[in-house]
PDB file of C-alpha atoms in Angstrom:
ATOM      1  CA  UNK A   1      -0.282   0.144  -0.399  1.00 39.00           C
ATOM      2  CA  UNK A   2       2.944   2.004   0.805  1.00 39.00           C
ATOM      3  CA  UNK A   3       5.027   1.661  -2.458  1.00 43.00           C
ATOM      4  CA  UNK A   4       1.302   2.675  -4.348  1.00 38.00           C
ATOM      5  CA  UNK A   5       0.980   5.420  -2.098  1.00 34.00           C
ATOM      6  CA  UNK A   6       4.312   6.643  -3.279  1.00 37.00           C
ATOM      7  CA  UNK A   7       3.801   6.391  -6.863  1.00 39.00           C
ATOM      8  CA  UNK A   8       0.511   8.536  -6.282  1.00 37.00           C
ATOM      9  CA  UNK A   9       1.699  10.911  -4.381  1.00 35.00           C
ATOM     10  CA  UNK A  10       3.035  13.535  -7.147  1.00 37.00           C
ATOM     11  CA  UNK A  11       0.065  13.584  -9.087  1.00 37.00           C
ATOM     12  CA  UNK A  12      -2.408  15.554  -9.110  1.00 32.00           C
ATOM     13  CA  UNK A  13      -5.846  15.337  -9.312  1.00 34.00           C
ATOM     14  CA  UNK A  14      -7.890  16.382 -11.281  1.00 37.00           C
ATOM     15  CA  UNK A  15     -11.616  15.014 -11.143  1.00 34.00           C
ATOM     16  CA  UNK A  16     -12.443  15.816 -15.090  1.00 35.00           C
ATOM     17  CA  UNK A  17     -15.606  17.341 -15.262  1.00 34.00           C
ATOM     18  CA  UNK A  18     -16.588  16.301 -12.683  1.00 34.00           C
ATOM     19  CA  UNK A  19     -14.913  19.445 -10.437  1.00 36.00           C
ATOM     20  CA  UNK A  20     -14.659  22.941 -10.545  1.00 34.00           C
ATOM     21  CA  UNK A  21     -11.695  22.900 -13.849  1.00 36.00           C
ATOM     22  CA  UNK A  22      -8.960  24.750 -13.159  1.00 39.00           C
ATOM     23  CA  UNK A  23      -8.887  28.488 -15.124  1.00 38.00           C
ATOM     24  CA  UNK A  24      -5.733  28.872 -17.361  1.00 38.00           C
ATOM     25  CA  UNK A  25      -3.308  31.203 -17.895  1.00 41.00           C
ATOM     26  CA  UNK A  26      -3.978  33.500 -20.125  1.00 38.00           C
ATOM     27  CA  UNK A  27      -0.531  32.947 -21.564  1.00 39.00           C
ATOM     28  CA  UNK A  28      -0.359  29.234 -21.859  1.00 43.00           C
ATOM     29  CA  UNK A  29       0.247  27.487 -24.747  1.00 45.00           C
ATOM     30  CA  UNK A  30      -2.615  27.365 -27.116  1.00 46.00           C
ATOM     31  CA  UNK A  31      -0.537  24.286 -29.013  1.00 49.00           C
ATOM     32  CA  UNK A  32      -4.062  21.854 -28.643  1.00 49.00           C
ATOM     33  CA  UNK A  33      -6.662  25.541 -29.884  1.00 66.00           C
ATOM     34  CA  UNK A  34      -8.140  22.791 -32.334  1.00 85.00           C
ATOM     35  CA  UNK A  35     -12.135  21.520 -32.131  1.00 91.00           C
ATOM     36  CA  UNK A  36     -12.221  17.977 -29.610  1.00 96.00           C
ATOM     37  CA  UNK A  37     -14.873  15.598 -29.961  1.00 95.00           C
ATOM     38  CA  UNK A  38     -15.390  13.774 -27.328  1.00 96.00           C
ATOM     39  CA  UNK A  39     -16.110   9.275 -27.817  1.00 96.00           C
ATOM     40  CA  UNK A  40     -17.334   8.181 -24.457  1.00 95.00           C
ATOM     41  CA  UNK A  41     -19.369   9.156 -21.944  1.00 96.00           C
ATOM     42  CA  UNK A  42     -17.151  10.271 -19.519  1.00 96.00           C
ATOM     43  CA  UNK A  43     -19.911  12.651 -18.107  1.00 95.00           C
ATOM     44  CA  UNK A  44     -23.204  12.740 -15.057  1.00 93.00           C
ATOM     45  CA  UNK A  45     -25.812  14.571 -15.857  1.00 93.00           C
ATOM     46  CA  UNK A  46     -27.077  16.432 -13.320  1.00 92.00           C
ATOM     47  CA  UNK A  47     -30.470  16.231 -13.358  1.00 94.00           C
ATOM     48  CA  UNK A  48     -30.708  12.460 -14.472  1.00 92.00           C
ATOM     49  CA  UNK A  49     -27.059  11.123 -13.060  1.00 91.00           C
ATOM     50  CA  UNK A  50     -27.467   9.363 -16.195  1.00 93.00           C
ATOM     51  CA  UNK A  51     -23.730   9.152 -18.186  1.00 95.00           C
ATOM     52  CA  UNK A  52     -23.916  11.369 -21.553  1.00 96.00           C
ATOM     53  CA  UNK A  53     -20.684  12.668 -23.236  1.00 96.00           C
ATOM     54  CA  UNK A  54     -19.504  16.549 -22.659  1.00 96.00           C
ATOM     55  CA  UNK A  55     -20.545  19.231 -24.381  1.00 96.00           C
ATOM     56  CA  UNK A  56     -19.062  21.511 -27.330  1.00 95.00           C
ATOM     57  CA  UNK A  57     -18.101  23.975 -24.111  1.00 96.00           C
ATOM     58  CA  UNK A  58     -17.494  21.326 -21.236  1.00 96.00           C
ATOM     59  CA  UNK A  59     -14.447  20.025 -23.270  1.00 96.00           C
ATOM     60  CA  UNK A  60     -13.363  22.783 -24.355  1.00 95.00           C
ATOM     61  CA  UNK A  61     -12.428  22.903 -20.666  1.00 95.00           C
ATOM     62  CA  UNK A  62     -11.897  19.991 -20.043  1.00 95.00           C
ATOM     63  CA  UNK A  63      -8.523  20.736 -23.350  1.00 95.00           C
ATOM     64  CA  UNK A  64      -7.638  24.442 -21.459  1.00 94.00           C
ATOM     65  CA  UNK A  65      -6.782  22.344 -17.818  1.00 94.00           C
ATOM     66  CA  UNK A  66      -5.777  20.244 -19.581  1.00 93.00           C
ATOM     67  CA  UNK A  67      -3.644  21.563 -21.067  1.00 92.00           C
ATOM     68  CA  UNK A  68      -3.349  23.431 -18.387  1.00 89.00           C
ATOM     69  CA  UNK A  69      -2.377  20.534 -15.675  1.00 88.00           C
ATOM     70  CA  UNK A  70      -0.044  18.587 -18.048  1.00 86.00           C
ATOM     71  CA  UNK A  71       2.010  21.208 -19.019  1.00 81.00           C
ATOM     72  CA  UNK A  72       6.308  21.442 -18.343  1.00 73.00           C
ATOM     73  CA  UNK A  73       8.494  24.472 -18.540  1.00 65.00           C
ATOM     74  CA  UNK A  74      10.318  25.400 -22.035  1.00 61.00           C
ATOM     75  CA  UNK A  75      13.391  24.479 -19.942  1.00 60.00           C
ATOM     76  CA  UNK A  76      15.402  21.094 -19.235  1.00 61.00           C
ATOM     77  CA  UNK A  77      15.934  20.570 -15.266  1.00 65.00           C
ATOM     78  CA  UNK A  78      19.272  19.926 -14.545  1.00 71.00           C
ATOM     79  CA  UNK A  79      19.881  17.898 -11.511  1.00 78.00           C
ATOM     80  CA  UNK A  80      22.375  19.774  -8.500  1.00 81.00           C
ATOM     81  CA  UNK A  81      24.529  17.685  -6.096  1.00 84.00           C
ATOM     82  CA  UNK A  82      22.902  18.197  -2.735  1.00 86.00           C
ATOM     83  CA  UNK A  83      25.642  18.351  -0.009  1.00 85.00           C
ATOM     84  CA  UNK A  84      26.374  14.939   2.189  1.00 85.00           C
ATOM     85  CA  UNK A  85      25.413  13.244  -1.104  1.00 86.00           C
ATOM     86  CA  UNK A  86      22.739  13.281  -3.417  1.00 88.00           C
ATOM     87  CA  UNK A  87      20.873  15.517  -6.019  1.00 83.00           C
ATOM     88  CA  UNK A  88      18.457  17.548  -6.080  1.00 80.00           C
ATOM     89  CA  UNK A  89      15.474  18.286  -9.916  1.00 74.00           C
ATOM     90  CA  UNK A  90      13.531  21.148  -9.650  1.00 69.00           C
ATOM     91  CA  UNK A  91      11.126  20.474 -12.173  1.00 64.00           C
ATOM     92  CA  UNK A  92      10.364  24.756 -12.716  1.00 63.00           C
ATOM     93  CA  UNK A  93       6.671  24.535 -11.619  1.00 60.00           C
ATOM     94  CA  UNK A  94       5.896  21.789 -13.921  1.00 57.00           C
ATOM     95  CA  UNK A  95       3.827  18.920 -12.351  1.00 58.00           C
ATOM     96  CA  UNK A  96       5.377  15.621 -11.713  1.00 69.00           C
ATOM     97  CA  UNK A  97       2.447  13.493 -13.501  1.00 86.00           C
ATOM     98  CA  UNK A  98      -1.690  14.757 -13.206  1.00 91.00           C
ATOM     99  CA  UNK A  99      -4.903  11.777 -11.663  1.00 94.00           C
ATOM    100  CA  UNK A 100      -8.277  11.781 -13.897  1.00 96.00           C
ATOM    101  CA  UNK A 101     -10.669  10.366 -13.127  1.00 96.00           C
ATOM    102  CA  UNK A 102     -13.381   9.145 -16.008  1.00 95.00           C
ATOM    103  CA  UNK A 103     -17.099   7.630 -14.073  1.00 95.00           C
ATOM    104  CA  UNK A 104     -17.696   4.149 -14.818  1.00 93.00           C
ATOM    105  CA  UNK A 105     -21.568   2.903 -15.868  1.00 91.00           C
ATOM    106  CA  UNK A 106     -21.743   1.060 -12.587  1.00 93.00           C
ATOM    107  CA  UNK A 107     -21.062   4.504 -10.947  1.00 90.00           C
ATOM    108  CA  UNK A 108     -16.775   3.277 -10.258  1.00 95.00           C
ATOM    109  CA  UNK A 109     -14.943   6.037 -10.925  1.00 96.00           C
ATOM    110  CA  UNK A 110     -10.974   4.502 -13.050  1.00 97.00           C
ATOM    111  CA  UNK A 111      -8.423   6.499 -13.048  1.00 97.00           C
ATOM    112  CA  UNK A 112      -5.517   6.970 -14.495  1.00 97.00           C
ATOM    113  CA  UNK A 113      -2.994   9.449 -14.204  1.00 95.00           C
ATOM    114  CA  UNK A 114      -0.818  10.659 -16.596  1.00 94.00           C
ATOM    115  CA  UNK A 115       1.950  12.603 -18.395  1.00 89.00           C
ATOM    116  CA  UNK A 116       0.882  14.896 -21.283  1.00 91.00           C
ATOM    117  CA  UNK A 117      -2.062  16.008 -22.742  1.00 94.00           C
ATOM    118  CA  UNK A 118      -2.461  13.424 -25.636  1.00 95.00           C
ATOM    119  CA  UNK A 119      -1.733  10.906 -23.325  1.00 96.00           C
ATOM    120  CA  UNK A 120      -4.803  12.251 -21.310  1.00 96.00           C
ATOM    121  CA  UNK A 121      -6.777  12.966 -23.960  1.00 96.00           C
ATOM    122  CA  UNK A 122      -6.567   9.546 -24.630  1.00 96.00           C
ATOM    123  CA  UNK A 123      -7.694   8.287 -21.511  1.00 97.00           C
ATOM    124  CA  UNK A 124     -11.017  10.270 -21.268  1.00 97.00           C
ATOM    125  CA  UNK A 125     -11.841   9.501 -25.759  1.00 96.00           C
ATOM    126  CA  UNK A 126     -10.354  13.353 -26.593  1.00 96.00           C
ATOM    127  CA  UNK A 127     -10.306  12.983 -30.611  1.00 95.00           C
ATOM    128  CA  UNK A 128      -9.254  16.020 -32.403  1.00 93.00           C
ATOM    129  CA  UNK A 129     -11.651  16.517 -35.220  1.00 91.00           C
ATOM    130  CA  UNK A 130     -10.448  16.470 -38.370  1.00 88.00           C
ATOM    131  CA  UNK A 131     -14.130  17.881 -40.422  1.00 83.00           C
ATOM    132  CA  UNK A 132     -14.104  20.942 -41.983  1.00 68.00           C
ATOM    133  CA  UNK A 133     -15.793  24.034 -40.271  1.00 59.00           C
TER     134      UNK A 133
END
């Protein structure tokens, strides 16, 4: 159990579409500014309690949050030797991972710690919209 906790400890908990979304900084990357479509039912409807696909606005908010949470610094972190042995590594504000959760039809949640936008989008069933607009 302790090993599991130590592996998950660096992950930030972000319940996909189940909690308030983190607002992206206006200076954040627009690398994923394209439109996305949902392929999975990952939203619990507040009125009916049933699973459904997210709306376009919910997808846009989720993509924005996922971009912010998985952003990595532009410069690479360098290890610094510590007195008495060992090394310290500063991630320059980046997270080691983001814990995502998606609801299942039976009321349980499936979780995964992701380390990139692409990995998070795949887990949540988000795909780029390739149709012409």
